């Protein structure tokens, strides 16, 4: 393996990149591939590609070859090039002079460099293994958009060999994120290749620390839980103000939301999906137990959301759907049927919290004798 370290190319189109497109700021560094003159051909690929089979025939393509995954522009997630210092210098000059760029990134720039690629012939590798000259269009099978799979839940792209999958989706649904599966079924395929090639040793120390922390939270929470049979309520004439009650309810709601949000954001983003979801569910369970004991809420109502998430994961991960439409309808149906139960659990939690607020817990201070009154009740 050879690693080439380069200086970042200044992107003169940076001002045209807005919102999530800021992530394309440094993609012009792909142009350095033309400097690898030690090689006759270079296949440039993005990290969100999955190879389904050997594609050595790509090294037989010409000076520049790319795939059109839409009718107008070729995609630069994978392209073949012949290294040339002269071509590289010409591209640097085009950057300085401000060549037209439709998207402010590498794809728009290269489309401007090869505007007539759509009119070029389709690439068919010679059987004798010789290298072609010129520019060619690559068949769609070398850059199969993952959305083709999600529609049918199987591959059948008639244009060329079904060799490479690409994920030109929203940045937060790239296949290396642990939450990409089972939301996107192909995320597991990407992680299988990473498991075989790199493993997950770099993330394991953080995962183990989080699991240990959640175990401590559950243990301490259970040991510190007040004995319900020793809890006394003393009805007092003066009631707590409506503002105080509202603030306590708001705090309980925020705590419940945090119980399901915090574990999501502290998990390393690139762990294996099964590992990530397992740690997330365990963390959400631990923090939910903490909320239950702090606010004395009904356990089943607080954990209804947790159970709904588990059910949704099983529905999405079910491997025997006929096609993507059936899968989408199943997910929608499950969400529709779960919504009333989730709403009812929230209502019951608020009712339980209101009941607790209407009864002011009375705990005697350390060192002071407990005064029994006719109004005291033991629950």
PDB file of C-alpha atoms in Angstrom, residues 10 82 115 131 197 232 243 249 275 310 316 329 348 372:
ATOM      1  CA  UNK A  10      -7.430  25.985  -2.603  1.00  0.00           C
ATOM      2  CA  UNK A  82      -4.272   8.286 -17.205  1.00  0.00           C
ATOM      3  CA  UNK A 115     -17.898  18.472 -21.450  1.00  0.00           C
ATOM      4  CA  UNK A 131      -5.437  -0.605 -22.899  1.00  0.00           C
ATOM      5  CA  UNK A 197     -10.291  -5.348   6.102  1.00  0.00           C
ATOM      6  CA  UNK A 232     -44.795   9.442  53.656  1.00  0.00           C
ATOM      7  CA  UNK A 243     -45.260  27.629  37.846  1.00  0.00           C
ATOM      8  CA  UNK A 249     -43.075  18.624  34.410  1.00  0.00           C
ATOM      9  CA  UNK A 275     -22.680  -2.889  18.078  1.00  0.00           C
ATOM     10  CA  UNK A 310     -36.741  -2.089  19.333  1.00  0.00           C
ATOM     11  CA  UNK A 316     -36.789  -2.471   9.212  1.00  0.00           C
ATOM     12  CA  UNK A 329     -45.473   0.316   3.869  1.00  0.00           C
ATOM     13  CA  UNK A 348     -50.071   8.506  31.762  1.00  0.00           C
ATOM     14  CA  UNK A 372     -46.773  11.749  63.468  1.00  0.00           C
TER      15      UNK A 372
END
